[in-house]
Coordinates of C-alpha atoms and ligand atoms in Angstrom, one line a residue:
A1 CA -4.9 -25.7 -12.1
L2 CA -8.0 -23.8 -13.0
V3 CA -9.6 -22.0 -10.2
S4 CA -12.8 -24.1 -10.5
D5 CA -10.6 -27.3 -10.1
R6 CA -9.6 -26.2 -6.5
P7 CA -10.6 -28.6 -3.9
R8 CA -12.8 -27.3 -1.0
D9 CA -9.7 -27.6 1.3
L10 CA -10.8 -24.6 3.5
E11 CA -14.2 -26.0 4.3
G12 CA -15.1 -25.5 7.9
R13 CA -12.4 -22.7 8.4
H14 CA -13.1 -19.1 9.2
V15 CA -10.6 -16.8 7.6
V16 CA -10.3 -13.0 7.9
V17 CA -8.8 -10.9 5.1
S18 CA -8.0 -7.2 5.4
A19 CA -8.0 -5.3 2.1
G20 CA -7.5 -1.9 0.7
G21 CA -5.9 1.2 2.1
T22 CA -6.6 3.2 5.3
R23 CA -7.4 6.8 5.2
E24 CA -6.4 9.0 8.2
P25 CA -8.4 12.3 8.4
L26 CA -6.7 15.7 8.3
D27 CA -10.0 17.5 8.2
P28 CA -13.5 16.9 7.0
V29 CA -12.5 16.9 3.4
R30 CA -8.8 15.6 3.5
F31 CA -7.0 12.5 4.5
L32 CA -3.6 10.8 4.4
G33 CA -4.0 7.7 2.2
N34 CA -2.1 5.3 0.0
R35 CA -2.4 3.8 -3.4
S36 CA -3.7 0.4 -2.5
S37 CA -6.8 -0.7 -4.6
G38 CA -7.6 -3.7 -2.4
R39 CA -7.5 -6.0 -5.4
Q40 CA -5.1 -8.5 -3.8
G41 CA -7.2 -8.8 -0.7
V42 CA -10.4 -9.1 -2.6
A43 CA -8.7 -11.9 -4.6
L44 CA -7.7 -13.6 -1.3
A45 CA -11.3 -13.5 0.0
Q46 CA -12.7 -14.7 -3.3
A47 CA -10.1 -17.7 -3.6
A48 CA -10.8 -18.7 0.1
H49 CA -14.6 -18.6 -0.5
A50 CA -14.2 -20.9 -3.6
R51 CA -12.2 -23.3 -1.5
G52 CA -15.0 -23.5 1.0
A53 CA -14.0 -21.1 3.8
R54 CA -16.3 -18.8 5.7
V55 CA -14.7 -15.4 4.9
T56 CA -14.8 -12.0 6.7
L57 CA -13.5 -9.3 4.5
V58 CA -12.4 -6.2 6.3
A59 CA -12.5 -3.7 3.5
A60 CA -10.8 -0.3 3.8
N61 CA -11.7 2.1 0.8
V62 CA -11.7 -0.9 -1.6
D63 CA -12.4 0.4 -5.2
V64 CA -13.1 -3.0 -6.8
P65 CA -16.4 -5.1 -6.4
V66 CA -16.4 -7.4 -3.4
P67 CA -17.0 -11.1 -4.1
A68 CA -20.5 -12.6 -3.4
G69 CA -20.7 -15.0 -0.5
V70 CA -18.2 -13.1 1.5
D71 CA -19.0 -11.2 4.7
V72 CA -17.9 -7.5 4.4
V73 CA -17.1 -5.0 7.2
H74 CA -16.1 -1.6 6.2
A75 CA -13.3 0.4 7.8
E76 CA -12.2 3.8 7.0
T77 CA -9.1 4.4 9.4
G78 CA -6.4 2.3 10.8
A79 CA -8.0 2.4 14.1
E80 CA -11.4 1.3 12.5
L81 CA -9.6 -1.5 10.7
R82 CA -7.9 -2.6 13.9
D83 CA -11.1 -2.9 15.8
A84 CA -13.0 -4.7 13.0
V85 CA -10.0 -7.2 12.4
R86 CA -9.7 -7.9 16.0
A87 CA -13.4 -8.5 16.5
A88 CA -13.6 -11.0 13.5
A89 CA -10.2 -12.6 14.5
K90 CA -11.6 -13.9 17.8
D91 CA -13.1 -17.0 16.1
A92 CA -10.8 -17.1 13.1
D93 CA -8.5 -19.9 12.0
V94 CA -6.5 -17.5 9.7
V95 CA -6.1 -13.7 9.6
V96 CA -4.4 -12.2 6.5
M97 CA -3.4 -8.6 6.7
A98 CA -3.4 -7.6 3.1
A99 CA -4.5 -4.0 3.7
A100 CA -2.1 -1.1 3.5
V101 CA -2.4 0.5 6.9
A102 CA -1.0 4.0 7.5
D103 CA 2.0 3.9 9.6
F104 CA 1.4 7.4 10.9
R105 CA -1.8 9.6 11.4
P106 CA -2.3 13.3 12.0
V107 CA -2.3 14.0 15.7
T108 CA -5.6 15.8 15.4
S109 CA -8.3 16.1 12.8
A110 CA -9.5 19.6 12.4
E111 CA -13.3 19.9 12.9
S112 CA -13.6 22.4 10.0
K113 CA -11.6 22.7 6.8
I114 CA -8.1 23.8 7.1
K115 CA -7.8 27.1 5.2
K116 CA -4.6 28.2 3.4
Q117 CA -3.0 31.5 4.4
P118 CA -2.2 33.1 1.1
G119 CA 1.6 33.7 1.0
G120 CA 1.8 32.3 4.5
A121 CA 4.3 29.7 5.9
P122 CA 3.9 26.1 4.8
T123 CA 2.0 24.2 7.3
V124 CA 3.7 21.4 9.2
L125 CA 1.6 18.3 9.8
E126 CA 2.1 16.6 13.2
L127 CA 2.0 12.9 13.0
V128 CA 1.8 10.1 15.5
E129 CA 2.6 6.4 14.8
T130 CA -0.4 3.9 14.5
V131 CA -0.6 0.6 16.0
D132 CA 0.9 -2.2 14.1
I133 CA -2.1 -4.5 13.8
L134 CA -0.2 -7.5 12.3
A135 CA 2.6 -7.5 14.9
E136 CA -0.1 -7.3 17.6
L137 CA -2.2 -10.1 16.1
A138 CA 1.0 -12.3 16.0
A139 CA 2.0 -11.5 19.5
E140 CA -1.5 -12.0 21.0
R141 CA -3.0 -14.9 18.8
L142 CA -6.6 -14.1 19.6
R143 CA -7.5 -17.6 19.0
P144 CA -5.0 -20.5 19.9
G145 CA -3.3 -22.0 16.8
Q146 CA -4.4 -19.1 14.7
V147 CA -2.3 -18.6 11.6
V148 CA -1.3 -15.0 11.1
V149 CA -0.2 -13.9 7.6
G150 CA 1.3 -10.6 6.7
F151 CA 2.0 -8.7 3.3
A152 CA 5.0 -6.5 2.5
A153 CA 5.1 -4.3 -0.3
E154 CA 8.7 -3.6 -1.0
T155 CA 11.1 -1.7 -3.4
G156 CA 14.7 -2.4 -3.0
D157 CA 17.0 0.5 -2.0
Q158 CA 20.7 1.0 -1.0
A159 CA 19.9 -0.8 2.2
G160 CA 18.9 -4.0 0.7
S161 CA 17.0 -6.0 -2.0
V162 CA 13.2 -6.7 -2.0
L163 CA 14.0 -10.0 -0.5
E164 CA 16.3 -8.8 2.0
H165 CA 13.9 -6.2 3.3
G166 CA 11.3 -9.0 3.2
R167 CA 13.4 -11.3 5.3
A168 CA 14.1 -8.7 7.9
K169 CA 10.4 -7.8 8.2
A170 CA 9.4 -11.4 8.5
Q171 CA 11.6 -11.9 11.5
R172 CA 10.5 -8.5 13.0
K173 CA 6.8 -9.1 12.7
G174 CA 6.3 -12.5 14.4
A175 CA 3.7 -13.6 11.9
D176 CA 3.7 -17.2 10.4
L177 CA 3.9 -16.1 6.9
L178 CA 4.9 -12.9 5.1
V179 CA 4.0 -12.5 1.4
V180 CA 6.6 -10.2 -0.1
N181 CA 5.4 -8.2 -3.0
A182 CA 7.8 -6.3 -5.3
V183 CA 6.3 -3.0 -6.1
G184 CA 7.2 0.1 -8.2
G185 CA 8.1 0.2 -11.9
G186 CA 4.5 -0.8 -12.8
R187 CA 4.4 -3.8 -10.5
G188 CA 1.9 -4.4 -7.7
F189 CA -0.3 -1.5 -6.8
G190 CA -3.3 -1.0 -9.2
T191 CA -2.4 -3.8 -11.6
D192 CA -3.8 -7.3 -12.3
V193 CA -0.7 -9.2 -11.8
N194 CA 1.6 -9.7 -8.8
D195 CA 4.9 -11.3 -8.4
V196 CA 5.4 -12.6 -4.7
T197 CA 7.7 -14.6 -2.6
I198 CA 6.2 -16.3 0.6
L199 CA 8.5 -16.4 3.6
D200 CA 7.9 -18.1 7.0
G201 CA 8.6 -16.3 10.3
S202 CA 12.4 -17.1 10.1
G203 CA 12.5 -15.5 6.8
A204 CA 13.0 -18.8 4.8
V205 CA 11.2 -19.0 1.4
V206 CA 8.3 -21.3 1.6
G207 CA 6.5 -20.4 -1.7
E208 CA 6.5 -18.3 -4.8
A209 CA 4.0 -17.1 -7.4
T210 CA 3.7 -14.9 -10.4
G211 CA 0.5 -14.3 -12.2
T212 CA -2.9 -12.9 -11.5
K213 CA -4.0 -11.9 -8.0
I214 CA -6.2 -14.8 -7.9
E215 CA -3.3 -17.1 -8.8
V216 CA -1.3 -15.4 -6.1
A217 CA -4.1 -15.7 -3.6
H218 CA -4.3 -19.6 -4.2
A219 CA -0.6 -19.8 -3.6
V220 CA -1.1 -17.9 -0.2
W221 CA -3.8 -20.4 0.8
D222 CA -1.7 -23.3 -0.4
A223 CA 1.1 -22.0 2.0
V224 CA -1.3 -21.5 4.9
L225 CA -2.7 -25.1 4.4
S226 CA 0.9 -26.5 4.3
R227 CA 1.5 -25.2 7.8
G228 CA -1.1 -27.8 8.9
Ligands
LIG301 N1 0.6 -3.4 9.0 C1 -0.3 -3.4 10.1 N2 -0.4 -2.1 11.0 C2 0.3 -1.1 10.5 C3 1.3 -1.2 9.6 C4 1.3 -2.5 8.7 O1 -1.0 -4.4 10.4 N3 0.2 -0.2 11.3 C5 0.7 -4.7 8.3 C6 0.2 -4.7 6.9 O2 -1.1 -4.9 6.8 C7 1.1 -5.7 6.3 C8 2.4 -5.7 7.1 O3 2.0 -5.1 8.4 O4 0.5 -7.0 6.4 C9 3.6 -5.1 6.5 O5 3.3 -3.7 6.2 P1 4.4 -2.9 5.7 O6 4.0 -1.5 5.5 O7 5.3 -3.6 4.6 O8 5.4 -2.9 7.0 P2 6.0 -1.8 8.0 O9 6.4 -2.7 9.3 O10 5.0 -0.9 8.3 O11 7.3 -1.4 7.4 P3 7.5 -0.2 6.4 O12 6.3 0.5 6.0 O13 8.6 0.7 7.1 O14 8.2 -0.9 5.2
LIG302 CA1 4.2 0.5 6.6

């Protein structure tokens, strides 16, 4: 169906969507980051707004325009994103973690620019694991009955296919839905089309979508609504 044909079936709901990619500082000029553009998260926010939801978009370094009519909170690091998502999630019916959150951050961020030592030994970065925001939201349920949705960008590898990795992740995270997105080979990051399989918390397939990020977004909201 055309986007404009969608019913306002999210009317009266508050949804929180995180989008983009976190940046973890190394020094005042450098960071550890990732290639997420924020397009899929922005499409989720836009689709939810079109379907009548009140939308809070927690945007981490999003490099596309944010939709009109959506409340935007900016976050830079994983810690900032966590605080912003948790604050907004306290009165949210649905939280979707579409942001690519750093799994590790530098133990310290230097106060001044790190200088190279010409001919010196390579610098080793000491990293520490970040909080898994999605798993924490799923475990805590900041509002009773809240639907918690994760995204998983996967490439297959020797250990398993995209779907096998997705299924294991769905079971591990404790979220209600996990949107598994095949990336690599020109798919996913930075492009306008996505190819996703939507799993429930047990890893069972509850939806599939291929198309623009807006079409994928509507399929995600359909899956959320079909949970009741
Ligand atoms: N996520 C999160 N907090 C983190 C890391 C990830 O909330 N510190 C969320 C992402 O926003 C996404 C989901 O968890 O919704 C899955 O992220 P992903 O990177 O695919 O999963 P990981 O558990 O980090 O596993 P890995 O990177 O090893 O594949
Ligand atoms: Ca990760």
